XYZ file of C-alpha atoms in Angstrom:
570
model
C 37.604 -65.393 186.699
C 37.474 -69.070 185.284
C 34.585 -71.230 185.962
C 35.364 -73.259 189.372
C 33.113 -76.375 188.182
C 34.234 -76.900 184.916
C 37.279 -79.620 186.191
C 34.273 -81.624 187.559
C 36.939 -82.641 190.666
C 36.069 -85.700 192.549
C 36.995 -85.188 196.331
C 39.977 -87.213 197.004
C 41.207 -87.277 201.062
C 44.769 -88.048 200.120
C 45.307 -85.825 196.990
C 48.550 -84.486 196.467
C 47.720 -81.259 195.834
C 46.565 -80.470 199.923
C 49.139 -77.524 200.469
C 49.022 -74.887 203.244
C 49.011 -71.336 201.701
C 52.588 -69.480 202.348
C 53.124 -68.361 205.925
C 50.313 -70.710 207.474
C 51.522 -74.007 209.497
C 50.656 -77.402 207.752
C 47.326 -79.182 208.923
C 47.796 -81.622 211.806
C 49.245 -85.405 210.339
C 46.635 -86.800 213.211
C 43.076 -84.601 214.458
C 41.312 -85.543 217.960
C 38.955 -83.257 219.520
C 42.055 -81.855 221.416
C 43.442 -80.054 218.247
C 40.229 -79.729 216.767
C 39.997 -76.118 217.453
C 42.754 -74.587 216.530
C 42.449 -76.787 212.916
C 39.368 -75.075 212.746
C 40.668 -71.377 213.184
C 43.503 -72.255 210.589
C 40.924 -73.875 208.027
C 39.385 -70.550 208.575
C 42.363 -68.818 207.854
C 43.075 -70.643 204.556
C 39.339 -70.069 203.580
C 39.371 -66.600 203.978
C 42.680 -66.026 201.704
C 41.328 -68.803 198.963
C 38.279 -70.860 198.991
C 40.459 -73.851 196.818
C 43.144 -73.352 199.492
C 40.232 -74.024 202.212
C 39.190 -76.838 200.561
C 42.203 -78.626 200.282
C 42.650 -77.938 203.760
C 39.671 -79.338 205.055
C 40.195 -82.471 202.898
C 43.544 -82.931 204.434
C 41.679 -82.216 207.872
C 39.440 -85.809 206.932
C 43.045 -87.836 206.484
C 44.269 -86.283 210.174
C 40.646 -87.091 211.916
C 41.074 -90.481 210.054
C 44.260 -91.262 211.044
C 43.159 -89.672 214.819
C 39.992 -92.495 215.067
C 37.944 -89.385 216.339
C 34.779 -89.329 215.077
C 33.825 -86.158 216.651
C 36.597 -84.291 214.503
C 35.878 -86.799 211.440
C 32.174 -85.380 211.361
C 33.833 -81.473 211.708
C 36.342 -81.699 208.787
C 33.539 -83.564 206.355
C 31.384 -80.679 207.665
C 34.063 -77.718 206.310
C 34.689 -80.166 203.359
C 31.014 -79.879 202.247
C 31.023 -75.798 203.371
C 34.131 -75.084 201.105
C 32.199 -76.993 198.354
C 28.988 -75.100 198.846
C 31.535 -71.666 198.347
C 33.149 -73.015 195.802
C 29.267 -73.534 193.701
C 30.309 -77.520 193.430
C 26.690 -78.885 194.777
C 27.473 -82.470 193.576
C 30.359 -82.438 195.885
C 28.643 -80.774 199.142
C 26.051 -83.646 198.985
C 28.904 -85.982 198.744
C 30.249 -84.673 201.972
C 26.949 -84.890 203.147
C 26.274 -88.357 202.818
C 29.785 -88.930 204.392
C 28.447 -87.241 207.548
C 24.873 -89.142 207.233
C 27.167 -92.832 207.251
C 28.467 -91.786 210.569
C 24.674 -92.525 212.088
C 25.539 -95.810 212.944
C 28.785 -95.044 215.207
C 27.283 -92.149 217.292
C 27.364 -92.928 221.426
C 28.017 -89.981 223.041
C 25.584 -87.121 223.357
C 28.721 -84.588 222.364
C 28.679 -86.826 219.255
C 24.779 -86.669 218.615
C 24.850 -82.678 218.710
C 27.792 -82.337 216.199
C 26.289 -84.739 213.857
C 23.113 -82.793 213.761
C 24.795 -79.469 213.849
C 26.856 -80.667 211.168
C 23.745 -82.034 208.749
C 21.887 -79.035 209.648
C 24.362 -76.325 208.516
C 25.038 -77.852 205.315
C 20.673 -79.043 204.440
C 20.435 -74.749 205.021
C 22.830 -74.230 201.964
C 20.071 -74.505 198.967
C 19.207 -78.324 199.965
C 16.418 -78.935 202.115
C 15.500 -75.656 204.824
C 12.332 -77.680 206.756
C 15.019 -80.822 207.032
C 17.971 -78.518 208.277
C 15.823 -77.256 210.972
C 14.975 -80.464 212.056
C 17.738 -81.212 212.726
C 19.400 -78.333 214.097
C 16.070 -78.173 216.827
C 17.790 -81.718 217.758
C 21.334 -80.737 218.008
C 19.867 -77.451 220.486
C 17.657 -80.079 222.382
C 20.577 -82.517 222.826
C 23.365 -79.632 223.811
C 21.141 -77.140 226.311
C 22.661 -76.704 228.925
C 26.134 -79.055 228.372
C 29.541 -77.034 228.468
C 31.227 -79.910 226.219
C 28.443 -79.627 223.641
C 28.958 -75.628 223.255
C 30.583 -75.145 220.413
C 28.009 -76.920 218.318
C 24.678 -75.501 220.194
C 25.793 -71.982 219.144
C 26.785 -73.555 215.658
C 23.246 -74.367 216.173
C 21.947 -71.617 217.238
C 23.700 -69.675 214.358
C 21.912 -71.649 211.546
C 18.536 -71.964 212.877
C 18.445 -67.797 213.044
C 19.349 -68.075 209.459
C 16.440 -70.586 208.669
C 14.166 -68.621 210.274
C 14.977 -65.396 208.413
C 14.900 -67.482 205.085
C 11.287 -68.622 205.847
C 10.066 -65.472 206.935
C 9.644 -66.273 210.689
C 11.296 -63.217 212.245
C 10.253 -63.437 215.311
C 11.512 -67.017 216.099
C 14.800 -65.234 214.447
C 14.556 -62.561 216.987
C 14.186 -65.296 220.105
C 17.475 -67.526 218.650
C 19.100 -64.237 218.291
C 18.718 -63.259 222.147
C 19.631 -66.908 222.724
C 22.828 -66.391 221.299
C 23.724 -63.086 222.551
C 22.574 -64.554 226.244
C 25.296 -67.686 225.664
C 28.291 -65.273 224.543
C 29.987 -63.530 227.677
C 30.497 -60.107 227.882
C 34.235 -59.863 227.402
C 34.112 -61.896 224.477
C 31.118 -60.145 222.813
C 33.115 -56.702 223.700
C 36.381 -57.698 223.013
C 35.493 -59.991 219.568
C 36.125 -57.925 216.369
C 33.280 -59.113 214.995
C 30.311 -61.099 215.546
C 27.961 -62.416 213.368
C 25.005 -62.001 215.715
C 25.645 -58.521 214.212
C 25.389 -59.568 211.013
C 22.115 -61.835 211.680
C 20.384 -58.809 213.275
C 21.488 -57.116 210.319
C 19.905 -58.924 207.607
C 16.788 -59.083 210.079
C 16.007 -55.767 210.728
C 17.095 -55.779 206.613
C 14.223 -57.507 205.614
C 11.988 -55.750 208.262
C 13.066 -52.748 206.149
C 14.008 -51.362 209.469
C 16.961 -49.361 207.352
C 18.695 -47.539 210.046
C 19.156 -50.558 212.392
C 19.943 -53.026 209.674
C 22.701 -50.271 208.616
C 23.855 -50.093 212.424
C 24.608 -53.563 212.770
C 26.055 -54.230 209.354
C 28.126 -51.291 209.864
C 29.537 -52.598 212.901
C 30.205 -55.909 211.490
C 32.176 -54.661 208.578
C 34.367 -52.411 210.897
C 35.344 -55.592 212.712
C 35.836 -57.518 209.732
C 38.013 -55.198 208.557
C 40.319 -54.844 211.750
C 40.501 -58.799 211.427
C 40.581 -58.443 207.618
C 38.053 -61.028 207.475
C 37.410 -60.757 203.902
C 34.062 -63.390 203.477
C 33.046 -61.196 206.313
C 33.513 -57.563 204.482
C 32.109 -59.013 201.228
C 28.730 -59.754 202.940
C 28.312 -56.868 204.953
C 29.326 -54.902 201.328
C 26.425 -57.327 199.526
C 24.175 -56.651 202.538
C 24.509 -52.574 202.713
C 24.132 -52.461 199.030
C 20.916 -53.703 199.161
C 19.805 -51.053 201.783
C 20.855 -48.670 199.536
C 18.860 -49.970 196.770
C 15.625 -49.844 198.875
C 16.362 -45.896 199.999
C 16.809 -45.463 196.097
C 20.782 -44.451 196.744
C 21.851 -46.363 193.487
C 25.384 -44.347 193.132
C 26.328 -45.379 196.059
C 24.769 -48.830 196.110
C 27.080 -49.477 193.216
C 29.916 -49.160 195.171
C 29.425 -50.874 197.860
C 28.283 -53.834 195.455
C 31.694 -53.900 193.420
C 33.991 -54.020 196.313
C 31.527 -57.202 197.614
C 32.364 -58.624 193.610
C 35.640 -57.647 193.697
C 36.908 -59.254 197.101
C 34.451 -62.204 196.064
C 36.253 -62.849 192.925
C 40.103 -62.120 194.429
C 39.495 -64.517 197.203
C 37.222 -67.524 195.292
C 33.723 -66.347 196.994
C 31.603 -68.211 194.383
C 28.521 -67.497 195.509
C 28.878 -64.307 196.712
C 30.433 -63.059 193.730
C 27.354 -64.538 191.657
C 25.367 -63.017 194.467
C 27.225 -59.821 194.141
C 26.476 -59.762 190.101
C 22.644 -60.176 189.985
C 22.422 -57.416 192.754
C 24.470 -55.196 190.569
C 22.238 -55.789 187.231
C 18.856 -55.381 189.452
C 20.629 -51.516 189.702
C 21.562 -51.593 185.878
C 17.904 -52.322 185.558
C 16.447 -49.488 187.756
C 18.634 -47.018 185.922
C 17.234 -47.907 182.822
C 20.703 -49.237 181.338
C 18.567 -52.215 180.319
C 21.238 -53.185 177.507
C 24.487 -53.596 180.115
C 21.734 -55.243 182.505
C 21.093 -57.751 179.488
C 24.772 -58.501 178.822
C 25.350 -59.086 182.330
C 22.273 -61.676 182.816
C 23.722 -63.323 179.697
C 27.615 -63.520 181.305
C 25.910 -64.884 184.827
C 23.805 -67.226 182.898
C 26.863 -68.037 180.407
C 28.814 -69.389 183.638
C 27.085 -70.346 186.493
C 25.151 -73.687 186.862
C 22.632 -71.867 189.292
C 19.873 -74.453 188.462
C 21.720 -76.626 191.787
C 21.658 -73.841 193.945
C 18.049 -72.377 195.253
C 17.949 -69.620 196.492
C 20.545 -67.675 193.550
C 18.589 -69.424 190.939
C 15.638 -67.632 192.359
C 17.620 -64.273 192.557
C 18.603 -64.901 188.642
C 15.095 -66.007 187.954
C 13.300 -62.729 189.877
C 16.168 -60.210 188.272
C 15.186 -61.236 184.726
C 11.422 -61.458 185.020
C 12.138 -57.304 186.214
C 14.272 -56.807 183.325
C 11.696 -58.051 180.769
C 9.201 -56.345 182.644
C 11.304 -53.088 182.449
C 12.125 -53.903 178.366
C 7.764 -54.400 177.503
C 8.013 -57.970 177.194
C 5.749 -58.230 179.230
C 4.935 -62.366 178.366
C 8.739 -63.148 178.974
C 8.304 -61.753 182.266
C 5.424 -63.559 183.400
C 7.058 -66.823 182.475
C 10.194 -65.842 184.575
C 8.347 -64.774 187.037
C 5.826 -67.753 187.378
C 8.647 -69.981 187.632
C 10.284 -68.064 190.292
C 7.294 -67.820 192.236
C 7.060 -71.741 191.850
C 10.742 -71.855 193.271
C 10.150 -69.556 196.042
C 7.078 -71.572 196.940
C 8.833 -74.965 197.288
C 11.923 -73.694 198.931
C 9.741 -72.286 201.499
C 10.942 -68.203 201.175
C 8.184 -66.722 201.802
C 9.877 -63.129 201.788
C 10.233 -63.898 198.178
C 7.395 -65.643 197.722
C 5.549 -62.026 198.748
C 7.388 -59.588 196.659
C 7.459 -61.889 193.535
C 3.550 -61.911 193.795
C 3.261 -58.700 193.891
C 5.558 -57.837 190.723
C 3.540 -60.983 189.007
C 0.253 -58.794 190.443
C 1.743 -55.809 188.799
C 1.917 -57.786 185.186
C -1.440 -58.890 185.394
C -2.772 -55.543 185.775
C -0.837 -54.241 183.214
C -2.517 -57.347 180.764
C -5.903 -56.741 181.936
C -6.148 -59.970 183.823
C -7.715 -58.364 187.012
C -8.901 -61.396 188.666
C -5.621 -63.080 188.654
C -4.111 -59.435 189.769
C -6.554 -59.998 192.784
C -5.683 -63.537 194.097
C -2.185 -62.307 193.579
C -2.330 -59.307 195.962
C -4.619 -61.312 198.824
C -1.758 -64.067 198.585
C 0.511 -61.007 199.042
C -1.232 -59.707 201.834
C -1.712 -62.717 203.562
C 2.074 -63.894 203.374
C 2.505 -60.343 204.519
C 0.384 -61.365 207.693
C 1.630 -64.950 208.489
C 4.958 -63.488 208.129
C 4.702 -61.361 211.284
C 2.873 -57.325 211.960
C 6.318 -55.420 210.880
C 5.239 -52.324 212.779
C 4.644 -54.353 216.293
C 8.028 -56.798 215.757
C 10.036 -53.620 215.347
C 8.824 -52.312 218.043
C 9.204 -55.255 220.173
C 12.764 -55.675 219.057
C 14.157 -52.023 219.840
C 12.335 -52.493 223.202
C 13.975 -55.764 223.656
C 17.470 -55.141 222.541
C 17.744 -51.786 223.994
C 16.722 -53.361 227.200
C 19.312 -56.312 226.718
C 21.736 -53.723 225.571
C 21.127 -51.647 228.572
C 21.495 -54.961 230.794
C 24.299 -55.983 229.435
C 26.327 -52.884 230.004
C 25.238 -53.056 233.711
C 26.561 -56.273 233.829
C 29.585 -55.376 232.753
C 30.535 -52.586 234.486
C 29.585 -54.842 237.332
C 31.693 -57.505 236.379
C 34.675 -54.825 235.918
C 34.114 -53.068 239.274
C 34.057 -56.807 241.239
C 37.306 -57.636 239.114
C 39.289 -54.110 240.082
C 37.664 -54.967 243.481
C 39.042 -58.020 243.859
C 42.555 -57.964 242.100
C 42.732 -54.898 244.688
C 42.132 -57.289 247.477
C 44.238 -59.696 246.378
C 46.932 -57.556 246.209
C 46.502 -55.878 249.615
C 46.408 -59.555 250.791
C 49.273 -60.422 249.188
C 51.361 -57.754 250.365
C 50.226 -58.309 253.942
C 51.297 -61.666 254.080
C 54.317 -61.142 252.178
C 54.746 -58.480 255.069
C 53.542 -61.106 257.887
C 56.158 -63.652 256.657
C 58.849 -61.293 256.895
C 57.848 -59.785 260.468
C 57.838 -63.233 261.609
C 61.057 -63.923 260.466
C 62.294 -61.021 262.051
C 60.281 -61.917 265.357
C 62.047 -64.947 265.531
C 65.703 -63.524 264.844
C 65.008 -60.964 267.776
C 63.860 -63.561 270.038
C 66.661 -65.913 269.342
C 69.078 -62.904 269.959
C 67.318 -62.131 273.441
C 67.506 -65.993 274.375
C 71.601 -65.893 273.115
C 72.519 -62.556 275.168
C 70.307 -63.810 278.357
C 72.128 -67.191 278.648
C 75.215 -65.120 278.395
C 74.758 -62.226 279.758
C 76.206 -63.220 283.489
C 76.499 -59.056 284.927
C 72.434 -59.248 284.496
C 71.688 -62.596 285.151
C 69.495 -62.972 288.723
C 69.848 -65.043 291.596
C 66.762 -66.407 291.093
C 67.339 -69.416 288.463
C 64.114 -69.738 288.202
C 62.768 -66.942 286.620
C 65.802 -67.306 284.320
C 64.741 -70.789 283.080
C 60.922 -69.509 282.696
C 62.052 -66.925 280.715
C 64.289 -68.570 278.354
C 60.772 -70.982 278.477
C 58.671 -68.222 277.409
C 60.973 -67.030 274.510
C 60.588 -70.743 273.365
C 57.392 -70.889 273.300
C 56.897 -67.261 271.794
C 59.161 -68.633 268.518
C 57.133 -69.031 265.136
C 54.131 -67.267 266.366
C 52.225 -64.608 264.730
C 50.255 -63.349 268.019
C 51.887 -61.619 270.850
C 52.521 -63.018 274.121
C 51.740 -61.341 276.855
C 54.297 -63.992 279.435
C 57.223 -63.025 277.789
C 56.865 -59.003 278.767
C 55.857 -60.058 282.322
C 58.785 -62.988 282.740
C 61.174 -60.184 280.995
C 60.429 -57.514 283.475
C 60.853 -60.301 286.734
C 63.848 -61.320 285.265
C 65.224 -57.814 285.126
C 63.979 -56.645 288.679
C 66.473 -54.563 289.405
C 66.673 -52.480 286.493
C 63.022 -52.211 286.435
C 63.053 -50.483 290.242
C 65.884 -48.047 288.899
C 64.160 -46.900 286.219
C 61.151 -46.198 288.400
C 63.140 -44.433 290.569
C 64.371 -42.176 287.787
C 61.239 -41.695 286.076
C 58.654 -42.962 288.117
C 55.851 -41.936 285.248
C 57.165 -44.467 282.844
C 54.811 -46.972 281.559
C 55.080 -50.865 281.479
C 55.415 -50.598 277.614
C 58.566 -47.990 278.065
C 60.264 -50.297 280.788
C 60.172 -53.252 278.691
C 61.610 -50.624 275.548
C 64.135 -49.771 278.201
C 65.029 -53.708 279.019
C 65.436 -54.271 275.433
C 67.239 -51.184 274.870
C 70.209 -52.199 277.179
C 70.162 -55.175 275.928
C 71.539 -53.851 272.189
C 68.155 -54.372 270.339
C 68.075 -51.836 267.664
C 64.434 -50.217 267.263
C 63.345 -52.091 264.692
C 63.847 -55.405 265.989
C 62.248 -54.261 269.270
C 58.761 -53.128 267.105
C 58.644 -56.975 265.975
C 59.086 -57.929 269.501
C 56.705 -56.274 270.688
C 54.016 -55.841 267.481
C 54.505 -52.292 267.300
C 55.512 -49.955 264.615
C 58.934 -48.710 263.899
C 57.401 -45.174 264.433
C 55.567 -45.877 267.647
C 58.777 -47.415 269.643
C 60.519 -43.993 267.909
C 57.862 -42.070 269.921
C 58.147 -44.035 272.620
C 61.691 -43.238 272.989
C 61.211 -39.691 272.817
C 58.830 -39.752 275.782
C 61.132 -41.786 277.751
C 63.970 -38.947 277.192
C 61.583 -36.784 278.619
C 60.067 -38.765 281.765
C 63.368 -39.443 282.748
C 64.508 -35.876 281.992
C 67.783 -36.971 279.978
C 69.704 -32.947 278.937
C 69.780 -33.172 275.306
C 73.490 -34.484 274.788
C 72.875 -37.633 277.003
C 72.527 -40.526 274.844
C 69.632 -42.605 276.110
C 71.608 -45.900 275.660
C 74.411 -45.013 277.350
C 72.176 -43.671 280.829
C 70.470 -47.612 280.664
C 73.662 -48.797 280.443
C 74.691 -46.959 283.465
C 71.899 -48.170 285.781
């Protein structure tokens, strides 16, 4: 792989080389906060196929927000500018992006402006620059977007990066808290249905450096199994770097090996920088604990041979730590101290205290090996008291199984809950849905049977009475009755006055027939088939068929008399 800072590139917004990888839309000619996400995804996507492709990206992303006047999506794309910089191992050019973001001070009004702008500085200060200043000002960006749905996608940004400082300094359990934070703000479809998540990976690395082994696996494992359903490649060379440490500490070095050239190999394919530098040192650390101290040398002299790590913290210190061990391992014993001082040094103005601890204690191991016992002393008290201010492993673990397993357990309540009200609910809609489609359409029908009983009364002269009266009331009634959805009780009283005489022959025939089977009867001889007397009335299809069979029998009909044809008699 050729060196990636060796053209010395100056970052250009309107280069001509910003090109969209094959199959992947073109970035937006104009970004506003409205398009902002989905520019995001897709810078994403071009990242995590080729870091120069990513950067190029972003860069034309600063043109769009330009051209857009949005200074909430300006502030975003200088943000991935500076992040594909930081992969790419081009420090001179992060800070550049940097102090782009700082010159938009001046112009922030909105408190959705404030929190991005923070967000923004504080990511980027956490990559190797300055970890006390990057919390700062990721504490702000949380304090300004608590609690503020248009300020969410930065407070989790937030939230994201401050875990990270924390687990760089050595405060786990203010890790811990952010990480339950964060966990709290994602909801439970999303956390279930997301491929990956890299709370998982965050709990990961802390229960990692807790050497909590069988949790940190856990997690990690999970997280690589999503990122390789999403084939999220950054993703899978982490969680390969990550594992292969674990396996280092449980003294599985075969294996360990493994897992550390697929992290270097996807690193290299897809431009990972860092990781692939990352990737390298971890791999001659093994070298050097199998005792192939010559292939561990060449390799310290390739990584040193290529990489300016002297602008980048935290793999200098890696580089610095790897080759005090390697002396140590080879007897030159002076060589190592020297490496090893100067790590230390590193470790102590960076503010990693987890390093800070285990490189005094490998200096502490030189010194008794020279004789110098009262420097081996200090060493080990510094040791043990970093070991102290760092947190009581033994009681954080504990509080964090306790913790998670009782969010875990919550969690799952919740969303079985949440499942049960939704089947609940879409089965209530539906039943409602279906009874008013059903309503609707018995209305209609209501109001087709009514307006045939008010057409064959006004015509119907061999039935109509003497009595005007009652005619007009009844044709009133059916009026009235049209369009509603209750029944009403005038219209079966007004229909059995207006049909008097029929009514007192079909007592006299079957003088055990109800009020409900005379007004059937009425309605019968009037040509209403039985389903358009069940709307009438606001009965059921089968409960006027019943009805009908007990009429038969009160009026003791023989079997071949058709019922219709005896009303019509009457």
């Amino acid at each position: 792989m050729s060196d990636r800072n060796s053209d010395n590139r100056q970052p250009q917004a309107g280069a001509a080389d910003q090109k969209t990888l094959p199959g992947l839309p073109s970035p937006p000619q104009v970004l506003t906060e409205e398009n902002l996400d989905s520019a995001i995804r897709m810078y994403f996507e071009h990242l995590d196929r080729n870091v120069e492709a990513g950067f190029r990206y972003a860069l034309a992303l600063v043109t769009a927000a330009e051209a857009g006047n949005a200074l909430p999506a300006y502030i975003w794309a200088n943000c991935l500018c500076a992040e594909a910089s930081y992969f790419l191992n081009d420090m001179t050019q992060m800070r550049h992006f940097l102090e782009r973001i700082r010159q938009c001070r001046q112009r922030l009004s909105t408190d959705v402006e404030h929190c991005i702008y923070h967000t923004a500085l504080g990511t980027m200060l956490g990559q190797g620059e300055s970890l006390a200043e990057s919390t700062a000002h990721l504490l702000k960006a949380i304090a300004i977007g608590r609690g503020k749905a248009d300020c969410l996608r930065s407070y989790r940004q937030a939230l994201h990066c401050l875990a990270d400082n924390y687990q760089q300094a050595g405060n786990f359990s203010e890790a811990l808290t952010v990480l339950l934070t964060l966990q709290e703000l994602t909801p439970l479809e999303l956390r279930e249905e997301a491929g990956t998540s890299k709370t998982d990976l965050l709990l990961g690395t802390l229960y990692k450096q807790i050497k909590d082994n069988d949790k940190a696996r856990q997690y990690l494992e999970r997280y690589l199994q999503g990122c390789r359903k999403m084939l999220y490649y950054q993703g899978m060379a982490e969680a390969y770097l990550d594992i292969g440490d674990i396996l280092i500490d449980e003294n599985r070095l075969d294996k360990a090996r493994n897992y550390l050239r697929k992290a270097e190999s996807i690193s290299e394919e897809r431009g990972f920088v860092r990781l692939e530098l990352s990737a390298r040192l971890t791999l001659m650390h093994v070298l050097t604990l199998e005792g192939e101290y010559l292939a561990a040398q060449a390799m310290l002299e390739e990584i040193q041979g290529k990489s300016q790590l002297r602008s980048l913290p935290d793999l200098h210190l890696q580089l610095m730590t790897e080759s005090g061990m390697l002396y140590k391992a080879l007897g030159r014993n002076e060589a190592a101290s020297g490496k090893l001082e100067a790590a230390l040094t590193l470790a102590v103005n960076s503010e990693y205290r987890q390093q800070e601890m285990e490189i005094s204690l490998l200096l502490a191991d030189l010194a008794g090996l020279q004789g110098a016992s009262a420097k081996e002393a200090a060493l080990r008290k510094r040791a043990a008291e970093l070991h102290d201010e760092i947190l009581g492993v033994r009681r954080l673990r504990q509080l964090m199984k306790i913790e998670l397993s009782e969010l875990h357990h919550t969690a799952q309540r919740e969303l079985g809950d949440i499942r049960r009200q939704q089947q609940e609910q879409q089965a209530y809609t539906k039943s409602i849905e279906k009874e008013l489609k059903a309503l609707a359409l018995q209305k209609t029908q209501r109001d087709e049977a009514l307006r045939k009983l008010r057409r064959l009364i006004k015509r119907d002269s061999s039935s109509q009475p003497k009595d005007m009266a009652l005619r007009q009331q009844l044709l009133a009634t059916i009026d009235s009755s049209l369009g509603s959805e209750e029944p009403d009780p005038l219209l079966a009283n007004d229909l059995q006055r207006n049909y008097g005489a029929l009514v007192m022959s079909l007592k006299a025939h079957g003088p055990r027939l109800t009020p409900t089977e005379i007004k059937i009867c009425i309605l019968l001889r009037l040509d209403f088939a039985t389903k358009e007397i069940a709307v009438l009335l606001f009965k059921s299809v089968e409960t006027v068929r019943t009805h009908r069979r007990h009429i038969r029998g009160k009026l003791a009909l023989p079997k071949k008399m058709n019922l219709l044809g005896f009303l019509m008699s009457l």
